[in-house]
Amino acid sequence: PNQLIRYSNPSSPIPWGNWRSVAHSTHGFVTESFIDELAHAAKQDPLSYRKSLIKDYPRLQAVLEMAYEKSNWGSPLPANWG
């Protein structure tokens, strides 16, 4: 009685449908934004904070390291970018 689930199929010129990865990819932005908020509350750099969360997983650490290198993390951003 405390749950209401509805489905609608609005007409749109943009094709859309289910994502193949089911739920997680649509929640990724929210999850990562929350981790950013936790890092901010801990007064830590978001990348360093994430690395501390996966310190026992060298393979995941390597992924973050590559993202760090490829993104020029810490470099000033152009105006109107974030």
Coordinates of C-alpha atoms in Angstrom, one line a residue:
P1 CA 0.0 0.0 0.0
N2 CA 3.0 2.4 0.4
Q3 CA 4.3 2.0 -3.1
L4 CA 3.0 3.3 -6.4
I5 CA 4.5 2.3 -9.7
R6 CA 3.3 3.7 -13.0
Y7 CA 4.5 3.5 -16.6
S8 CA 3.9 6.0 -19.3
N9 CA 4.9 6.0 -22.9
P10 CA 5.0 9.6 -24.0
S11 CA 5.3 10.4 -27.7
S12 CA 8.7 11.9 -28.5
P13 CA 10.7 12.6 -31.7
I14 CA 13.7 11.3 -29.8
P15 CA 13.9 7.5 -29.8
W16 CA 14.3 6.1 -26.3
G17 CA 14.1 2.8 -24.5
N18 CA 15.6 0.7 -21.7
W19 CA 19.3 0.9 -21.1
R20 CA 21.0 -2.5 -21.5
S21 CA 22.9 -2.2 -18.3
V22 CA 19.8 -1.9 -16.2
A23 CA 19.6 0.7 -13.4
H24 CA 23.2 1.1 -12.4
S25 CA 24.2 3.2 -15.4
T26 CA 21.3 5.5 -14.9
H27 CA 22.2 5.9 -11.2
G28 CA 25.9 6.3 -11.9
F29 CA 25.7 10.1 -11.9
V30 CA 23.9 10.2 -8.6
T31 CA 26.3 7.7 -7.0
E32 CA 29.4 9.6 -8.2
S33 CA 27.9 12.9 -7.2
F34 CA 27.3 11.5 -3.7
I35 CA 30.9 10.3 -3.4
D36 CA 32.0 13.9 -4.4
E37 CA 29.9 15.2 -1.6
L38 CA 31.4 12.8 0.9
A39 CA 34.9 13.8 -0.3
H40 CA 34.0 17.5 0.1
A41 CA 32.7 16.8 3.6
A42 CA 35.9 15.0 4.4
K43 CA 37.9 18.0 3.0
Q44 CA 39.6 15.6 0.5
D45 CA 40.3 15.8 -3.2
P46 CA 37.6 13.6 -4.9
L47 CA 40.1 11.5 -6.7
S48 CA 42.2 10.9 -3.5
Y49 CA 39.0 10.0 -1.6
R50 CA 37.9 7.5 -4.2
K51 CA 41.4 5.9 -4.2
S52 CA 41.2 5.5 -0.4
L53 CA 37.9 3.7 -0.8
I54 CA 39.5 1.1 -3.1
K55 CA 42.9 0.9 -1.6
D56 CA 42.8 -2.9 -1.5
Y57 CA 42.0 -3.2 -5.2
P58 CA 45.0 -2.5 -7.3
R59 CA 43.2 -3.1 -10.6
L60 CA 40.6 -0.4 -9.7
Q61 CA 43.4 1.9 -8.5
A62 CA 45.0 1.5 -11.9
V63 CA 41.8 2.6 -13.6
L64 CA 41.6 5.7 -11.5
E65 CA 45.3 6.4 -12.2
M66 CA 44.7 6.2 -15.9
A67 CA 41.7 8.5 -15.7
Y68 CA 43.8 10.9 -13.6
E69 CA 46.5 11.0 -16.3
K70 CA 44.2 11.3 -19.3
S71 CA 42.0 14.0 -17.7
N72 CA 44.8 16.4 -16.6
W73 CA 43.2 16.3 -13.2
G74 CA 44.0 19.4 -11.2
S75 CA 44.6 21.6 -14.2
P76 CA 42.6 24.8 -14.4
L77 CA 39.4 24.5 -16.5
P78 CA 38.5 27.0 -19.3
A79 CA 35.8 29.6 -18.5
N80 CA 32.3 28.1 -18.2
W81 CA 33.5 24.5 -17.8
G82 CA 33.1 22.3 -14.7

